[in-house]
């Protein structure tokens, strides 16, 4: 028998760590990952908004201690559930440690100005000097995942696919798109549904500035020929719950019908 504690209305927050194998650990901030369906993330923000600074410091401390205890070598992510997080004393529960680069590593890269993929290779090759890594970030970044899926009002997501009649990604200062897609590409539904990641970085305007920039970028994204989650993430980016930290891991499923209606308006 496997027993887990049930936590309701918890936020999913993760901490990025880098270790050189000697016990030296650098923490590169945190990410808000609560907007998810079927325990799969759709929307990420760095740093996590509306998080009490004492709670943030505690999360970073826990992540560093876990990595130090095993003399961690490489990139890693320590994931936690946080009950609220708006006040000191919020309950923190450890979920897992991921010994790999995360899909949402892009927002940490944008905030800290570090190429995490290159850093991972350097550590593996014995060339990394963690003393050169920054100890603080700049601004905020948001990532929206564009998946080859059709979201339904009942909260289910149906896989899609087919020929991309057109694919025109957004561009501009502070906008980044990671994708394999091009116009004329015939997608394959047998593989992971992730089509593109649209990332927006606001160096001075905080989370709201990053969300405004992301909304503009998503409005410029053109995808024809297949159904995707693009409309849904546009609606998510417009919601105050996302930036004020009240969206928990059940928020998307509880509000999916309303979000889809907003996406179609």
Tab-separated table of C-alpha atoms in Angstrom:
chain	number	residue	atom	x	y	z
A	1	UNK	CA	0.000	0.000	0.000
A	2	UNK	CA	1.254	3.453	-0.931
A	3	UNK	CA	-0.208	6.357	1.046
A	4	UNK	CA	0.159	10.055	0.259
A	5	UNK	CA	-1.077	13.099	2.135
A	6	UNK	CA	-3.811	15.005	0.324
A	7	UNK	CA	-3.184	18.743	0.132
A	8	UNK	CA	-5.841	21.058	-1.218
A	9	UNK	CA	-5.217	24.555	-2.605
A	10	UNK	CA	-1.442	24.163	-2.659
A	11	UNK	CA	0.973	25.944	-4.989
A	12	UNK	CA	3.626	24.040	-6.927
A	13	UNK	CA	6.935	25.888	-6.621
A	14	UNK	CA	10.320	24.594	-7.687
A	15	UNK	CA	13.880	25.730	-7.049
A	16	UNK	CA	16.726	25.524	-9.572
A	17	UNK	CA	20.031	24.277	-8.163
A	18	UNK	CA	23.459	23.772	-9.726
A	19	UNK	CA	26.139	21.600	-8.115
A	20	UNK	CA	29.743	20.772	-8.972
A	21	UNK	CA	29.941	17.462	-7.089
A	22	UNK	CA	32.068	18.828	-4.232
A	23	UNK	CA	29.136	19.990	-2.117
A	24	UNK	CA	29.199	23.511	-3.568
A	25	UNK	CA	25.629	24.414	-4.555
A	26	UNK	CA	24.281	27.543	-6.243
A	27	UNK	CA	20.558	28.331	-6.163
A	28	UNK	CA	19.262	30.088	-9.286
A	29	UNK	CA	15.903	31.233	-7.989
A	30	UNK	CA	12.486	29.668	-8.108
A	31	UNK	CA	9.578	29.117	-10.499
A	32	UNK	CA	5.799	29.122	-10.067
A	33	UNK	CA	4.379	26.024	-11.783
A	34	UNK	CA	0.862	25.773	-10.361
A	35	UNK	CA	-1.070	26.232	-13.623
A	36	UNK	CA	-1.254	22.633	-14.778
A	37	UNK	CA	-3.602	19.921	-15.922
A	38	UNK	CA	-3.277	16.206	-15.151
A	39	UNK	CA	-0.152	17.162	-13.155
A	40	UNK	CA	1.481	18.507	-16.322
A	41	UNK	CA	2.540	22.162	-16.352
A	42	UNK	CA	1.241	24.640	-18.933
A	43	UNK	CA	2.423	27.983	-17.585
A	44	UNK	CA	5.476	28.991	-15.557
A	45	UNK	CA	6.692	32.215	-13.932
A	46	UNK	CA	10.088	33.123	-12.480
A	47	UNK	CA	10.423	34.180	-9.777
A	48	UNK	CA	7.248	32.870	-8.134
A	49	UNK	CA	4.911	35.873	-7.594
A	50	UNK	CA	3.338	36.905	-4.300
A	51	UNK	CA	5.599	34.616	-2.306
A	52	UNK	CA	6.542	35.743	1.179
A	53	UNK	CA	10.283	36.385	1.218
A	54	UNK	CA	10.762	34.305	4.359
A	55	UNK	CA	9.014	31.385	2.634
A	56	UNK	CA	11.131	31.933	-0.491
A	57	UNK	CA	14.325	31.878	1.577
A	58	UNK	CA	13.185	28.692	3.308
A	59	UNK	CA	12.501	26.999	-0.031
A	60	UNK	CA	15.941	27.962	-1.323
A	61	UNK	CA	17.549	26.714	1.898
A	62	UNK	CA	15.745	23.357	1.719
A	63	UNK	CA	16.747	22.909	-1.934
A	64	UNK	CA	20.401	23.720	-1.228
A	65	UNK	CA	20.563	21.395	1.769
A	66	UNK	CA	19.079	18.513	-0.212
A	67	UNK	CA	21.608	19.011	-2.998
A	68	UNK	CA	24.519	19.447	-0.597
A	69	UNK	CA	23.637	16.250	1.264
A	70	UNK	CA	24.168	14.128	-1.855
A	71	UNK	CA	27.052	16.249	-3.220
A	72	UNK	CA	24.934	16.923	-6.274
A	73	UNK	CA	26.736	17.345	-9.609
A	74	UNK	CA	24.860	18.930	-12.542
A	75	UNK	CA	21.632	20.890	-12.853
A	76	UNK	CA	18.712	19.865	-10.718
A	77	UNK	CA	15.279	21.016	-9.637
A	78	UNK	CA	13.828	20.582	-6.164
A	79	UNK	CA	10.037	20.686	-6.254
A	80	UNK	CA	7.721	21.623	-3.388
A	81	UNK	CA	4.079	22.136	-2.531
A	82	UNK	CA	3.410	25.336	-0.602
A	83	UNK	CA	0.145	26.034	1.202
A	84	UNK	CA	-0.492	29.584	0.052
A	85	UNK	CA	2.934	31.068	0.512
A	86	UNK	CA	1.693	34.605	1.068
A	87	UNK	CA	2.651	34.671	4.764
A	88	UNK	CA	5.536	33.432	6.918
A	89	UNK	CA	4.948	29.948	8.272
A	90	UNK	CA	3.225	28.621	5.166
A	91	UNK	CA	3.478	24.867	5.083
A	92	UNK	CA	6.136	23.472	2.741
A	93	UNK	CA	6.107	19.860	1.538
A	94	UNK	CA	8.904	18.310	-0.523
A	95	UNK	CA	7.689	16.621	-3.710
A	96	UNK	CA	10.741	15.382	-5.600
A	97	UNK	CA	14.152	16.189	-6.978
A	98	UNK	CA	14.535	16.134	-10.753
A	99	UNK	CA	18.098	15.304	-11.797
A	100	UNK	CA	17.788	16.867	-15.227
A	101	UNK	CA	17.064	20.099	-17.009
A	102	UNK	CA	13.403	21.083	-16.904
A	103	UNK	CA	11.171	22.155	-19.794
A	104	UNK	CA	10.631	25.437	-17.960
A	105	UNK	CA	14.361	26.150	-17.526
A	106	UNK	CA	13.920	28.985	-20.049
A	107	UNK	CA	12.413	31.416	-17.536
A	108	UNK	CA	15.355	30.921	-15.181
A	109	UNK	CA	17.750	31.503	-18.086
A	110	UNK	CA	16.024	34.754	-18.973
A	111	UNK	CA	15.978	36.084	-15.404
A	112	UNK	CA	19.541	35.081	-14.498
A	113	UNK	CA	21.177	35.446	-17.908
A	114	UNK	CA	22.704	31.966	-17.719
A	115	UNK	CA	22.739	29.322	-20.459
A	116	UNK	CA	21.723	26.336	-18.343
A	117	UNK	CA	22.263	23.801	-21.119
A	118	UNK	CA	25.846	24.999	-21.644
A	119	UNK	CA	26.349	25.002	-17.864
A	120	UNK	CA	25.193	21.396	-17.649
A	121	UNK	CA	27.648	20.339	-20.355
A	122	UNK	CA	30.461	22.260	-18.671
A	123	UNK	CA	29.822	20.505	-15.355
A	124	UNK	CA	29.766	17.094	-17.065
A	125	UNK	CA	33.083	17.962	-18.751
A	126	UNK	CA	34.652	19.154	-15.508
A	127	UNK	CA	35.010	22.729	-16.756
A	128	UNK	CA	32.402	24.542	-14.664
A	129	UNK	CA	33.335	27.161	-12.083
A	130	UNK	CA	30.187	27.887	-10.103
A	131	UNK	CA	31.750	31.006	-8.611
A	132	UNK	CA	30.939	32.749	-11.880
A	133	UNK	CA	27.191	32.145	-11.598
A	134	UNK	CA	25.001	35.090	-10.525
A	135	UNK	CA	23.416	35.123	-7.084
A	136	UNK	CA	20.440	37.277	-8.063
A	137	UNK	CA	18.224	37.664	-11.106
A	138	UNK	CA	16.826	40.558	-13.096
A	139	UNK	CA	13.124	41.106	-13.612
A	140	UNK	CA	10.588	38.376	-14.305
A	141	UNK	CA	9.897	35.891	-17.075
A	142	UNK	CA	6.851	33.882	-18.102
A	143	UNK	CA	6.592	30.786	-20.275
A	144	UNK	CA	3.491	29.443	-22.024
A	145	UNK	CA	3.518	25.946	-23.493
A	146	UNK	CA	1.808	25.532	-26.842
A	147	UNK	CA	0.707	21.903	-27.078
A	148	UNK	CA	-0.864	19.933	-29.902
A	149	UNK	CA	-4.009	19.381	-27.870
A	150	UNK	CA	-7.666	20.383	-27.878
A	151	UNK	CA	-8.780	21.463	-24.399
A	152	UNK	CA	-12.413	20.634	-23.647
A	153	UNK	CA	-14.743	22.355	-21.133
A	154	UNK	CA	-14.900	19.182	-19.016
A	155	UNK	CA	-11.185	19.535	-18.290
A	156	UNK	CA	-9.954	16.846	-20.649
A	157	UNK	CA	-7.280	17.431	-23.288
A	158	UNK	CA	-7.475	15.510	-26.553
A	159	UNK	CA	-4.315	14.966	-28.636
A	160	UNK	CA	-4.283	16.582	-32.062
A	161	UNK	CA	-1.816	16.741	-34.923
A	162	UNK	CA	-1.478	17.111	-38.646
A	163	UNK	CA	0.114	19.399	-41.190
A	164	UNK	CA	1.105	22.895	-40.078
A	165	UNK	CA	-0.452	24.986	-42.839
A	166	UNK	CA	1.361	27.972	-41.349
A	167	UNK	CA	3.566	28.602	-38.347
A	168	UNK	CA	4.718	32.168	-37.708
A	169	UNK	CA	6.294	32.707	-34.268
A	170	UNK	CA	6.324	36.100	-32.542
A	171	UNK	CA	9.505	38.133	-32.172
A	172	UNK	CA	10.819	41.295	-30.579
A	173	UNK	CA	12.851	42.422	-27.552
A	174	UNK	CA	12.381	40.117	-24.589
A	175	UNK	CA	10.457	37.506	-26.598
A	176	UNK	CA	11.865	34.018	-27.144
A	177	UNK	CA	10.327	31.012	-28.880
A	178	UNK	CA	11.755	27.498	-28.532
A	179	UNK	CA	10.237	25.203	-31.168
A	180	UNK	CA	10.877	22.683	-33.901
A	181	UNK	CA	7.848	23.816	-35.902
A	182	UNK	CA	7.943	25.312	-39.400
A	183	UNK	CA	5.265	25.905	-41.997
A	184	UNK	CA	4.607	22.667	-43.868
A	185	UNK	CA	5.796	20.373	-41.070
A	186	UNK	CA	3.677	17.245	-40.634
A	187	UNK	CA	3.399	16.641	-36.871
A	188	UNK	CA	3.183	13.172	-35.391
A	189	UNK	CA	0.649	12.521	-32.577
A	190	UNK	CA	2.674	9.507	-31.391
A	191	UNK	CA	5.195	11.793	-29.705
A	192	UNK	CA	5.072	14.437	-26.978
A	193	UNK	CA	2.413	17.068	-27.675
A	194	UNK	CA	4.664	20.076	-26.970
A	195	UNK	CA	4.894	22.190	-30.146
A	196	UNK	CA	6.485	25.419	-28.890
A	197	UNK	CA	7.391	27.398	-25.800
A	198	UNK	CA	6.743	31.144	-25.884
A	199	UNK	CA	8.782	33.037	-23.293
A	200	UNK	CA	8.621	36.719	-22.357
A	201	UNK	CA	11.133	38.517	-20.127
A	202	UNK	CA	10.530	41.912	-18.533
A	203	UNK	CA	13.762	43.134	-16.921
A	204	UNK	CA	12.142	46.046	-15.071
A	205	UNK	CA	8.350	45.683	-14.984
A	206	UNK	CA	7.933	42.554	-12.864
A	207	UNK	CA	5.403	39.805	-13.447
A	208	UNK	CA	2.694	42.047	-14.812
A	209	UNK	CA	5.086	43.463	-17.385
A	210	UNK	CA	6.173	39.960	-18.398
A	211	UNK	CA	2.549	38.878	-18.718
A	212	UNK	CA	1.690	41.901	-20.864
A	213	UNK	CA	4.629	41.145	-23.140
A	214	UNK	CA	3.635	37.470	-23.302
A	215	UNK	CA	0.052	38.412	-24.191
A	216	UNK	CA	1.290	40.540	-27.077
A	217	UNK	CA	3.561	37.745	-28.249
A	218	UNK	CA	0.758	35.184	-28.126
A	219	UNK	CA	-1.509	37.507	-30.113
A	220	UNK	CA	1.151	37.563	-32.857
A	221	UNK	CA	1.628	33.776	-32.875
A	222	UNK	CA	0.066	32.289	-36.008
A	223	UNK	CA	-0.669	28.569	-36.226
A	224	UNK	CA	-2.983	27.118	-38.859
A	225	UNK	CA	-3.909	23.561	-39.715
A	226	UNK	CA	-3.854	22.051	-36.221
A	227	UNK	CA	-5.610	22.632	-32.905
A	228	UNK	CA	-3.406	23.795	-30.039
A	229	UNK	CA	-3.570	25.237	-26.525
A	230	UNK	CA	-2.613	28.723	-27.806
A	231	UNK	CA	-6.043	30.226	-27.135
A	232	UNK	CA	-6.144	28.743	-23.650
A	233	UNK	CA	-2.751	30.130	-22.613
A	234	UNK	CA	-3.755	33.553	-23.956
A	235	UNK	CA	-6.724	33.457	-21.593
A	236	UNK	CA	-4.505	32.274	-18.722
A	237	UNK	CA	-2.080	35.173	-19.259
A	238	UNK	CA	-4.956	37.645	-18.834
A	239	UNK	CA	-6.063	36.332	-15.438
A	240	UNK	CA	-5.110	38.152	-12.243
A	241	UNK	CA	-5.047	34.891	-10.253
A	242	UNK	CA	-1.935	33.867	-12.142
A	243	UNK	CA	0.145	36.889	-11.178
A	244	UNK	CA	-1.228	37.456	-7.672
A	245	UNK	CA	-0.361	33.927	-6.580
A	246	UNK	CA	-3.865	32.661	-5.826
A	247	UNK	CA	-3.816	30.087	-8.647
A	248	UNK	CA	-3.112	26.686	-7.114
A	249	UNK	CA	-2.669	23.266	-8.715
A	250	UNK	CA	-6.446	22.795	-9.040
A	251	UNK	CA	-7.168	26.265	-10.468
A	252	UNK	CA	-6.962	25.418	-14.153
A	253	UNK	CA	-9.254	22.415	-13.965
A	254	UNK	CA	-11.745	24.353	-11.830
A	255	UNK	CA	-11.845	27.262	-14.300
A	256	UNK	CA	-11.295	25.522	-17.630
A	257	UNK	CA	-14.797	26.168	-19.033
A	258	UNK	CA	-14.594	29.898	-18.232
A	259	UNK	CA	-11.073	30.148	-19.641
A	260	UNK	CA	-12.081	28.470	-22.896
A	261	UNK	CA	-15.037	30.839	-23.224
A	262	UNK	CA	-12.669	33.777	-22.778
A	263	UNK	CA	-10.308	32.270	-25.357
A	264	UNK	CA	-13.125	32.168	-27.932
A	265	UNK	CA	-14.434	35.683	-27.187
